[in-house]
mmCIF file with all atom_site columns, C-alpha atoms in Angstrom:
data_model
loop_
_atom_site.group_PDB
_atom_site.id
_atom_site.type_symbol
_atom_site.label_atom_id
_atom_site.label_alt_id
_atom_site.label_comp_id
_atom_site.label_asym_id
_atom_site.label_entity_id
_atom_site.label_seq_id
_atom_site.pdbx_PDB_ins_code
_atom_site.Cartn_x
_atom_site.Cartn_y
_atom_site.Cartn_z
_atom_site.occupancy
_atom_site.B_iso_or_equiv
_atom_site.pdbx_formal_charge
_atom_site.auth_seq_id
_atom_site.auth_comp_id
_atom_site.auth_asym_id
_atom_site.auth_atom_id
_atom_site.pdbx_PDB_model_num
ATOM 1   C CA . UNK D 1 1   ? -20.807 -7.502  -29.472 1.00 30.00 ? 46  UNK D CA 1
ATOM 2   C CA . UNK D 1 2   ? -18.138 -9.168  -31.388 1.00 32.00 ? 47  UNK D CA 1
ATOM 3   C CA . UNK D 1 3   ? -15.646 -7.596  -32.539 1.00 36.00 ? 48  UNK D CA 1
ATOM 4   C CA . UNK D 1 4   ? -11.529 -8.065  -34.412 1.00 36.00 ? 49  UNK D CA 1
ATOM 5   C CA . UNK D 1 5   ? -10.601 -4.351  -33.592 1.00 40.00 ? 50  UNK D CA 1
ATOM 6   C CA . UNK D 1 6   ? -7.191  -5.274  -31.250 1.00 38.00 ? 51  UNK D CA 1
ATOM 7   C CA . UNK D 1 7   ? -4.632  -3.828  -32.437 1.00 38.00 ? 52  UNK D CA 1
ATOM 8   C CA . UNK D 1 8   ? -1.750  -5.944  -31.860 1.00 40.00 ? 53  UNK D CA 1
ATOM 9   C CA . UNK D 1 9   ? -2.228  -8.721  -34.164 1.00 42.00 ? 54  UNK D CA 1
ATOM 10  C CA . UNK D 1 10  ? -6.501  -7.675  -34.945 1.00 43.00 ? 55  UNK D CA 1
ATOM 11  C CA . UNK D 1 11  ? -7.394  -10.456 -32.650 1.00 45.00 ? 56  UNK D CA 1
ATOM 12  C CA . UNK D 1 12  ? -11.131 -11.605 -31.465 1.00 48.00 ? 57  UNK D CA 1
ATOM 13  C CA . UNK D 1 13  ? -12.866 -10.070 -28.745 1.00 51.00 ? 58  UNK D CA 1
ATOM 14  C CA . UNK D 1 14  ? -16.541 -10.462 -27.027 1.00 46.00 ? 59  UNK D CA 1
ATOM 15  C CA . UNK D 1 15  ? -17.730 -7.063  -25.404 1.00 47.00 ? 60  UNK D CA 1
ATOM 16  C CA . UNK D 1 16  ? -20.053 -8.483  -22.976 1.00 44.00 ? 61  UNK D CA 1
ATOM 17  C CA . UNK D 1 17  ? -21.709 -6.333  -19.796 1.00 47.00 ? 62  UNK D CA 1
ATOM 18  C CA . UNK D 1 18  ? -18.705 -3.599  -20.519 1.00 50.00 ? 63  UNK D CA 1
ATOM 19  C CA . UNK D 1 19  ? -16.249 -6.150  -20.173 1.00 53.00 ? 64  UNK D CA 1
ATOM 20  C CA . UNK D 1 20  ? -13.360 -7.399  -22.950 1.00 55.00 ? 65  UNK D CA 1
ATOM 21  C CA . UNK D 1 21  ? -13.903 -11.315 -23.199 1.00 51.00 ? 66  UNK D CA 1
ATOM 22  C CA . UNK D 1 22  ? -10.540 -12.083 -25.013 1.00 55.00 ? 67  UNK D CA 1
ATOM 23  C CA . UNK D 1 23  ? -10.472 -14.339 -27.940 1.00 55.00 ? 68  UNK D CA 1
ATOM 24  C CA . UNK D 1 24  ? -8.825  -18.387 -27.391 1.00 60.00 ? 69  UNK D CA 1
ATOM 25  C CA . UNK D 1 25  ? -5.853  -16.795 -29.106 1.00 61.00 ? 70  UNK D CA 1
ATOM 26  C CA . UNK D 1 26  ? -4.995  -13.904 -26.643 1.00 64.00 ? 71  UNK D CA 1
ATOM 27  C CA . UNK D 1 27  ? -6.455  -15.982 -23.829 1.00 67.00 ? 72  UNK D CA 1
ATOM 28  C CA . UNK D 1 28  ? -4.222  -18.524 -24.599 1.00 72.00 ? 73  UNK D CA 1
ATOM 29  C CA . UNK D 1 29  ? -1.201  -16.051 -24.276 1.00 76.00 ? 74  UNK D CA 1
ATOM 30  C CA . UNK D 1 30  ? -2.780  -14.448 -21.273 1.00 79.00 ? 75  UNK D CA 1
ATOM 31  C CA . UNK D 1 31  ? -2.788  -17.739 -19.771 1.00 82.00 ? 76  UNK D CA 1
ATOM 32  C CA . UNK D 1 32  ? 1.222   -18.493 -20.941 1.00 84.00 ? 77  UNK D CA 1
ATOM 33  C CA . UNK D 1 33  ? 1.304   -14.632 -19.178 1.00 87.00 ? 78  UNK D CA 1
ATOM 34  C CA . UNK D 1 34  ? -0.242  -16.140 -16.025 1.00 90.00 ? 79  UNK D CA 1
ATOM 35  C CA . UNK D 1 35  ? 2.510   -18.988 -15.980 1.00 89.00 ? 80  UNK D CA 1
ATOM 36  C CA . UNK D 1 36  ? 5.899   -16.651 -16.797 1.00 87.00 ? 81  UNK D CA 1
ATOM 37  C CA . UNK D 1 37  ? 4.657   -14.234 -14.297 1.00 91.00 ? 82  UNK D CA 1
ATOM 38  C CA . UNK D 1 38  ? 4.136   -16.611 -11.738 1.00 89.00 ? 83  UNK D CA 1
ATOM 39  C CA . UNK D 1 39  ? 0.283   -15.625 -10.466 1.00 92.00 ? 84  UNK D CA 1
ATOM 40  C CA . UNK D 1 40  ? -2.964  -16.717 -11.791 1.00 91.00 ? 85  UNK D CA 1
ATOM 41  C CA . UNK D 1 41  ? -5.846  -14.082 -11.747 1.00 92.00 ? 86  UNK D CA 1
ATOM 42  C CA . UNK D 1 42  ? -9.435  -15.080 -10.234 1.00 91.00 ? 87  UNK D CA 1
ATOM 43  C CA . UNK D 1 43  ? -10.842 -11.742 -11.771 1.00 89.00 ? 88  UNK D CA 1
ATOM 44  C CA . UNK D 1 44  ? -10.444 -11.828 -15.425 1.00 82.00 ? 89  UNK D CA 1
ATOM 45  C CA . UNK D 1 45  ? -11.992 -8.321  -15.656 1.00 84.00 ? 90  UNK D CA 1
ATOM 46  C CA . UNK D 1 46  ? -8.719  -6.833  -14.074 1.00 90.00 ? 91  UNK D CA 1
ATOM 47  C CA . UNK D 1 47  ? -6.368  -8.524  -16.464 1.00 89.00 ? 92  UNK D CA 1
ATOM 48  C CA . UNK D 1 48  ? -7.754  -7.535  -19.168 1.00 85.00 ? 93  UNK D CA 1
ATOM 49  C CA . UNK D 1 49  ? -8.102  -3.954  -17.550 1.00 90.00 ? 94  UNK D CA 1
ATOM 50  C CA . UNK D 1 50  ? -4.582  -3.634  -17.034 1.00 93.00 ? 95  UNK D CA 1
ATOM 51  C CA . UNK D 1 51  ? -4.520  -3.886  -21.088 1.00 90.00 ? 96  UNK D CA 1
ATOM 52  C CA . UNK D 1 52  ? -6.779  -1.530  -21.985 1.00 88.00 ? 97  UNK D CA 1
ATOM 53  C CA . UNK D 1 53  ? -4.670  1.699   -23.233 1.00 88.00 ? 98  UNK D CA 1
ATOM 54  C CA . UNK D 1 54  ? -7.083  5.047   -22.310 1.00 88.00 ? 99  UNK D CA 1
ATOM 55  C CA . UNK D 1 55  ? -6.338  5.927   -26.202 1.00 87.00 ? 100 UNK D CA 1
ATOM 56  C CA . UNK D 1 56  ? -7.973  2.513   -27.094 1.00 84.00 ? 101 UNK D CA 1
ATOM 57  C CA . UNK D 1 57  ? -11.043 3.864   -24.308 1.00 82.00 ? 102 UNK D CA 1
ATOM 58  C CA . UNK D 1 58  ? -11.577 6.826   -26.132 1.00 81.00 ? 103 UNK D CA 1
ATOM 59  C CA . UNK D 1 59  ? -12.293 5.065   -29.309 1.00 81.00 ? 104 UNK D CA 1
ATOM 60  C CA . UNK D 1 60  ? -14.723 2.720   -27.968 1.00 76.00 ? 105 UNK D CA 1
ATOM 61  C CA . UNK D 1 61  ? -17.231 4.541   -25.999 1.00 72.00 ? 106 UNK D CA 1
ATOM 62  C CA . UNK D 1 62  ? -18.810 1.134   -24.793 1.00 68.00 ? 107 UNK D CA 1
ATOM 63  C CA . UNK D 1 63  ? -15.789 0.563   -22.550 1.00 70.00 ? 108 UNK D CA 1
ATOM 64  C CA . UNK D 1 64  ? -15.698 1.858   -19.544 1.00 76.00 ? 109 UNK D CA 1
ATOM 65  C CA . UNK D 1 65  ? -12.228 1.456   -17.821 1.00 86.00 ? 110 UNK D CA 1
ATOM 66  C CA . UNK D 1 66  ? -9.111  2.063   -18.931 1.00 90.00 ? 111 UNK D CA 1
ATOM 67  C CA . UNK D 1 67  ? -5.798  0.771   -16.963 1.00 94.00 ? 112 UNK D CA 1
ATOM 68  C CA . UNK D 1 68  ? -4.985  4.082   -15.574 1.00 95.00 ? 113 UNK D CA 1
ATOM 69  C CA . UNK D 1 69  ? -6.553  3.225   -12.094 1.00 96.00 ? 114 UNK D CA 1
ATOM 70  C CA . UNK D 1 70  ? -4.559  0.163   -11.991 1.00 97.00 ? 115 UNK D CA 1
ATOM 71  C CA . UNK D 1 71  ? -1.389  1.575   -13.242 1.00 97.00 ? 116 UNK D CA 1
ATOM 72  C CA . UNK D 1 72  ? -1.457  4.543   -10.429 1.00 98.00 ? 117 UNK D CA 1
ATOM 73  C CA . UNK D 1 73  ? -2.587  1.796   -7.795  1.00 98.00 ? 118 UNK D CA 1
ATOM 74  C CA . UNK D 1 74  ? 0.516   -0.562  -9.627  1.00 98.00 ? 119 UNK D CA 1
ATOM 75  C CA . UNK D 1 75  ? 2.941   2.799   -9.261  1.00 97.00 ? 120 UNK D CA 1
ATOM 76  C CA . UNK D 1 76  ? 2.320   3.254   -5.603  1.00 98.00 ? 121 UNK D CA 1
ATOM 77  C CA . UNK D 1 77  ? 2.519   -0.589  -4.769  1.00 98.00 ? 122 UNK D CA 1
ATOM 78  C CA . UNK D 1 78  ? 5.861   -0.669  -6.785  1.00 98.00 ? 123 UNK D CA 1
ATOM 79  C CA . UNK D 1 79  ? 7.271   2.164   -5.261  1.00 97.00 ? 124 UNK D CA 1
ATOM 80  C CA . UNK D 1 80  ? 6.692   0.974   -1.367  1.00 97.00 ? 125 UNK D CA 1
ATOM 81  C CA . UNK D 1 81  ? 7.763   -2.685  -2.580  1.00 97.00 ? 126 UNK D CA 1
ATOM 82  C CA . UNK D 1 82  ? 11.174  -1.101  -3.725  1.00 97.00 ? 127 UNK D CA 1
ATOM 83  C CA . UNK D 1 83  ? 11.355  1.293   -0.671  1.00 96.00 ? 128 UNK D CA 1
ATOM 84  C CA . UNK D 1 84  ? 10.874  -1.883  1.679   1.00 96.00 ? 129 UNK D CA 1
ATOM 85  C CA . UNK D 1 85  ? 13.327  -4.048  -0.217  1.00 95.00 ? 130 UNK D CA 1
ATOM 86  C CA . UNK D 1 86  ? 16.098  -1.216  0.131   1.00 94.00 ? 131 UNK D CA 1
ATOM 87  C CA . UNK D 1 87  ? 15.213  -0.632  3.913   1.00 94.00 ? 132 UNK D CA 1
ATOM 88  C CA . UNK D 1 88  ? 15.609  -4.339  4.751   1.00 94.00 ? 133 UNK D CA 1
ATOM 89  C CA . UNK D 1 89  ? 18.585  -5.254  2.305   1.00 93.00 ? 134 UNK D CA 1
ATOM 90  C CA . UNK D 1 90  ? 20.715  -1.797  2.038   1.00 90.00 ? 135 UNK D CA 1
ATOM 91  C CA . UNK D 1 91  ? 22.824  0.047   4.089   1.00 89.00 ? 136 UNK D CA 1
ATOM 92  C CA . UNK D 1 92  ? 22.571  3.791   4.043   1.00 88.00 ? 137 UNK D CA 1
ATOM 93  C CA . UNK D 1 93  ? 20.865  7.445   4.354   1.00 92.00 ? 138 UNK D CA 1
ATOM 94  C CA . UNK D 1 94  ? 18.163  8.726   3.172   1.00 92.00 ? 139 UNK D CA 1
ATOM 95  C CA . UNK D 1 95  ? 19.304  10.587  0.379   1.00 92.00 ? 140 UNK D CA 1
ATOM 96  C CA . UNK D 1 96  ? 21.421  7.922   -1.362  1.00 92.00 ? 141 UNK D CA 1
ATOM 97  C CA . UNK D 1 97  ? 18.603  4.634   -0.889  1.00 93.00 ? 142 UNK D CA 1
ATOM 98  C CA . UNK D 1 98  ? 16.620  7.713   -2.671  1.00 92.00 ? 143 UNK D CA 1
ATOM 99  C CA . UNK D 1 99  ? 18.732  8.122   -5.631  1.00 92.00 ? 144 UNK D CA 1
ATOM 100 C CA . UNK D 1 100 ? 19.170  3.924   -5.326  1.00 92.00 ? 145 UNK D CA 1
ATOM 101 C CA . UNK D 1 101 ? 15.240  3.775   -5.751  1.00 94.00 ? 146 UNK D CA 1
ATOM 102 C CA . UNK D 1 102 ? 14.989  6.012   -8.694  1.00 94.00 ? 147 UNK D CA 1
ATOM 103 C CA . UNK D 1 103 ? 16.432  3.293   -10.861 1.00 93.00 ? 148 UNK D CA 1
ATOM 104 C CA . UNK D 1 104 ? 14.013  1.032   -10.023 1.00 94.00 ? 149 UNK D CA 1
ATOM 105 C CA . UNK D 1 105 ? 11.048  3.049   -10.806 1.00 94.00 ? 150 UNK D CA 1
ATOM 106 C CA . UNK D 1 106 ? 12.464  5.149   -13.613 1.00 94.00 ? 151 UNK D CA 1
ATOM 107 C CA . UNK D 1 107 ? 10.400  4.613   -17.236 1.00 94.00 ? 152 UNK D CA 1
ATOM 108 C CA . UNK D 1 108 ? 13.396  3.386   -19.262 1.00 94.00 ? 153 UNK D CA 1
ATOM 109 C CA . UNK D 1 109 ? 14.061  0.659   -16.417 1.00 96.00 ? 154 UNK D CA 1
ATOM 110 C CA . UNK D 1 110 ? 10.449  -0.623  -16.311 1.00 97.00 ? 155 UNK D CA 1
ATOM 111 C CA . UNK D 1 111 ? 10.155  -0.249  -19.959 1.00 95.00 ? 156 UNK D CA 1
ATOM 112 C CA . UNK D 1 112 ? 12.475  -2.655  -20.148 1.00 95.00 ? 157 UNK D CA 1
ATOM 113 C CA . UNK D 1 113 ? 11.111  -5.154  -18.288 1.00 96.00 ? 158 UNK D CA 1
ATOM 114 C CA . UNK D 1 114 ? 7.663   -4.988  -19.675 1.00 95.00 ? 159 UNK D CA 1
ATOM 115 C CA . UNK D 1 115 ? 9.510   -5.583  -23.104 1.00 94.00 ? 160 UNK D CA 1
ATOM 116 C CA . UNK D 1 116 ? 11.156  -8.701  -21.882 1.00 93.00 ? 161 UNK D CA 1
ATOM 117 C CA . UNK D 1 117 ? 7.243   -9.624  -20.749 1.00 93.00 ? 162 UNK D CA 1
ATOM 118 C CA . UNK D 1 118 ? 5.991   -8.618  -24.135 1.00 91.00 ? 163 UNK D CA 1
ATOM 119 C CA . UNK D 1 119 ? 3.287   -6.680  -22.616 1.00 92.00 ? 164 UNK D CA 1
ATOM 120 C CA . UNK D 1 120 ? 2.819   -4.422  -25.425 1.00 86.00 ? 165 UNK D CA 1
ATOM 121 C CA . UNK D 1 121 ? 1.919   -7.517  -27.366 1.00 84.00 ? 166 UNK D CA 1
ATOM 122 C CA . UNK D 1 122 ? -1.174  -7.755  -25.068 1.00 85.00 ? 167 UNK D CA 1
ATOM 123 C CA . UNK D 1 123 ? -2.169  -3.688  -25.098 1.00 86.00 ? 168 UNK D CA 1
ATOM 124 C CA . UNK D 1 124 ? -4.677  -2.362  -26.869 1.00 84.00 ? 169 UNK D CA 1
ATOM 125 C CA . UNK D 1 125 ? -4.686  0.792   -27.884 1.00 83.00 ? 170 UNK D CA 1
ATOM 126 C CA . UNK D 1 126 ? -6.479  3.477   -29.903 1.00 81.00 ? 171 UNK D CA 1
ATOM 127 C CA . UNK D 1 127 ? -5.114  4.329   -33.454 1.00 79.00 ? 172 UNK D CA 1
ATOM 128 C CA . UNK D 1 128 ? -2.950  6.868   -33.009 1.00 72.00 ? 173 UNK D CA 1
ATOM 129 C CA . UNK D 1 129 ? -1.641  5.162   -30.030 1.00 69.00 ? 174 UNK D CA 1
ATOM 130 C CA . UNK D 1 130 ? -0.508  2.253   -32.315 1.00 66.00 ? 175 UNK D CA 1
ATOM 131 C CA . UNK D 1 131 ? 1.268   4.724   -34.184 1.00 66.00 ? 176 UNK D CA 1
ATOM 132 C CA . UNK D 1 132 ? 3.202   6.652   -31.602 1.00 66.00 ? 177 UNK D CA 1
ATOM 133 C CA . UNK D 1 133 ? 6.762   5.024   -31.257 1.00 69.00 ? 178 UNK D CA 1
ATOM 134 C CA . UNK D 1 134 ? 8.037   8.124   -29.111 1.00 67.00 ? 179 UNK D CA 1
ATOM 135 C CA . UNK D 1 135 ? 5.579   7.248   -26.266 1.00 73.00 ? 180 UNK D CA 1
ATOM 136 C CA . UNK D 1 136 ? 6.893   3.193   -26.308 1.00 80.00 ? 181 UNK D CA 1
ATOM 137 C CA . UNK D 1 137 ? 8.842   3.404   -23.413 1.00 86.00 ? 182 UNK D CA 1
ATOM 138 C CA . UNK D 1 138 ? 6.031   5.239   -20.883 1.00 89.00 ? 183 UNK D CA 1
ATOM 139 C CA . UNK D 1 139 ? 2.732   3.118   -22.441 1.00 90.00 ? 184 UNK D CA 1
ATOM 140 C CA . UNK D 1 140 ? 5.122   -0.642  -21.755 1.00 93.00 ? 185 UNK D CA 1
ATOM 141 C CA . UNK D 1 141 ? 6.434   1.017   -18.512 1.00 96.00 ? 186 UNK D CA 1
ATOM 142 C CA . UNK D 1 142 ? 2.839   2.017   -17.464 1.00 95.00 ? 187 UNK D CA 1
ATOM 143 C CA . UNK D 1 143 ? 1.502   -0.794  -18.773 1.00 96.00 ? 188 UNK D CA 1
ATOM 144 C CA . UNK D 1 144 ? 3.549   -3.126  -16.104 1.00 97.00 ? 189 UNK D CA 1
ATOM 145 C CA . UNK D 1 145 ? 2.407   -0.430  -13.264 1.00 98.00 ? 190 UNK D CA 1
ATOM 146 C CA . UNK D 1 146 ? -1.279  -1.495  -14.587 1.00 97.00 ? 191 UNK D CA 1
ATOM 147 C CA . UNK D 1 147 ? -0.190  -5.196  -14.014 1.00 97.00 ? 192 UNK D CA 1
ATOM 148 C CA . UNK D 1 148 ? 1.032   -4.596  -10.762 1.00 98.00 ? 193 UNK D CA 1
ATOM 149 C CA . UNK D 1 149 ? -2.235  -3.386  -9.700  1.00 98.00 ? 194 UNK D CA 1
ATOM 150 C CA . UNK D 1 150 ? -3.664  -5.638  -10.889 1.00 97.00 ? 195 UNK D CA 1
ATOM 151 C CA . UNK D 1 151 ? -2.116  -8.769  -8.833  1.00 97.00 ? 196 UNK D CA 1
ATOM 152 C CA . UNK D 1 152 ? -2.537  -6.666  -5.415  1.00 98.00 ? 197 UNK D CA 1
ATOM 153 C CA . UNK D 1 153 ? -5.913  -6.634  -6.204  1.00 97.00 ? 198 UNK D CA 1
ATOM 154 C CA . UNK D 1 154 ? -6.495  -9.803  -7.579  1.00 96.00 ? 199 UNK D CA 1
ATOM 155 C CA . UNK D 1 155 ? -4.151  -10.891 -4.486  1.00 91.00 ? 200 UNK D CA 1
ATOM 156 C CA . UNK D 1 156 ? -7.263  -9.705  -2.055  1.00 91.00 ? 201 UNK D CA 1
ATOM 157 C CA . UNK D 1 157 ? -6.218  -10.267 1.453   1.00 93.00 ? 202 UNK D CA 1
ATOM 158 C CA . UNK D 1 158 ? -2.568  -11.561 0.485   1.00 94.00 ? 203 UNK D CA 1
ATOM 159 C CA . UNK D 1 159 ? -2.493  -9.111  -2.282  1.00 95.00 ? 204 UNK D CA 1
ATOM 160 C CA . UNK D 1 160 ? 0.112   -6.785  -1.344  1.00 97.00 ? 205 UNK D CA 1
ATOM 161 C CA . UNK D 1 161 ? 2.431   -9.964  -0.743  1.00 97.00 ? 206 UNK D CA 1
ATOM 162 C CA . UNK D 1 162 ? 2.047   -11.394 -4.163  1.00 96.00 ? 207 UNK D CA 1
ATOM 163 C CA . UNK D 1 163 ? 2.533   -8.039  -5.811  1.00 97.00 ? 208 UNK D CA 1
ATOM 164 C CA . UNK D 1 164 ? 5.578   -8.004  -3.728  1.00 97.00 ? 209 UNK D CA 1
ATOM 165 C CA . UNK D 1 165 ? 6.675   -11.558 -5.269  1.00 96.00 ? 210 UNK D CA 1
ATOM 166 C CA . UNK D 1 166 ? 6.383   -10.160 -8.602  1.00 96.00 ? 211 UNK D CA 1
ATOM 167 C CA . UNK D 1 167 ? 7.990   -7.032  -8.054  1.00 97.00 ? 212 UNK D CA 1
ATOM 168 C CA . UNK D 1 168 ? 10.955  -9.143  -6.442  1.00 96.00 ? 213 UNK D CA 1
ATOM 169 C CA . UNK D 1 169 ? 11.531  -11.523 -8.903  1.00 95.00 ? 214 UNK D CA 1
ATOM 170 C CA . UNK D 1 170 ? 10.677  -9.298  -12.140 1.00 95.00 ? 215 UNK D CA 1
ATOM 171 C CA . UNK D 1 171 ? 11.853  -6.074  -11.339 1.00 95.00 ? 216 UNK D CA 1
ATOM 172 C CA . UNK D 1 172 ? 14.406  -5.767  -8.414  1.00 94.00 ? 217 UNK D CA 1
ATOM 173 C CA . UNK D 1 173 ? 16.139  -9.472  -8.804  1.00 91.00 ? 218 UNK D CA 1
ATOM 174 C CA . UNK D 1 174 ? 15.730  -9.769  -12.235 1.00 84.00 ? 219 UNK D CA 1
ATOM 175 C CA . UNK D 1 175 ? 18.870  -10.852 -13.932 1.00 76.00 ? 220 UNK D CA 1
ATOM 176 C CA . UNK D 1 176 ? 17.708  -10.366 -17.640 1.00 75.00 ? 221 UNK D CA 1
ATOM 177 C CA . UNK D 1 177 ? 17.704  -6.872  -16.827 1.00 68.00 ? 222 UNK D CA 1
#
C-alpha cells in the first residue's frame, strides 16, 4: 500500500508486511537524524516505531505498533541513565540527587530537547493529534523516550551503553539546553 497520509509535511510512505517504509524524503532526514544523534539503526522497523503517534495507530487499523512500548522502555532507560550519572558524578543524599533528577526527566525539559532534534518533524500522528497544541510538550517529550528505546534496542548486546551515550551527550551534557 502506498500511501501520502504523514502528517508533517504529507510525505510518501510504503505500508509493507505492517511496517512504515518511509519515503527518500523522510529517509533522507532520518538518515541526517542518524548522523546528529550520533547512532545508526540496523532495525529500521524500530525507528520508524518510535514515530508512530498511538493517535496516528488508531486511524490506520493496518498498523500495528505504536511508540508507546518504546517510549515506556525509553522512560525507564532514561531514568536509570540519569540516576547512574548523578551517583557517579554528584555528591549528596538521597532526597536532594532526587529532586536533582526530576529536572532531567521532567516533560518541559525533554520537550525541549526533542524540539532542538526536531522530532516532531518526524511524528506522525492521527488528525486530531496534529491539531492539539496543548499536548506539544508531552507527545515531543515522549516522543524522545520512544527514541531512547529505540537505540537500547537497536544497541542489542551494547544497547544499554549507547542509549547511555545519547542520553549523555543530548540530555544531561547538553549545552543547547
Amino acid at each position: 500500500m502506498l500511501g501520502r497520509d504523514w502528517k508533517n509535511g504529507n510525505r510518501e510512505f510504503l505500508l509493507l508486511n505492517n511496517t512504515i517504509i518511509l519515503g527518500e524524503d523522510i529517509l533522507n532526514k532520518l538518515t541526517d537524524l542518524e548522523k546528529k544523534i550520533g547512532f545508526e539503526f540496523d532495525d529500521e522497523d524500530l525507528l520508524n516505531q518510535a514515530f508512530v503517534h498511538s493517535s496516528y495507530l488508531n486511524e490506520h487499523n493496518e498498523l500495528n505498533q505504536c511508540n508507546e512500548r518504546l517510549e515506556f522502555l525509553g522512560d525507564a532507560v532514561l531514568e536509570l541513565v540519569v540516576t547512574e550519572h548523578m551517583y557517579e558524578n554528584l555528591i549528596g543524599q538521597e532526597g536532594e540527587l532526587h529532586k536533582e533528577r526530576v529536572k532531567f526527566v521532567k516533560n518541559d525539559y525533554l520537550s525541549e530537547i526533542a524540539n532542538n532534534l526536531r522530532l516532531d518533524n518526524f511524528l506522525m500522528k492521527g488528525n486530531g493529534e496534529s491539531n492539539n497544541e496543548d499536548g506539544i510538550n508531552t507527545r515531543t517529550s515522549n516522543v524522545l523516550e520512544a527514541l531512547i528505546g529505540a537505540i537500547f534496542l537497536d544497541g542489542k548486546e551494547t544497547g544499554y551503553q549507547k542509549a547511555k551515550e545519547f542520553v549523555l551527550k543530548h540530555v544531561i551534557l547538553n549545552p543547547n539546553v
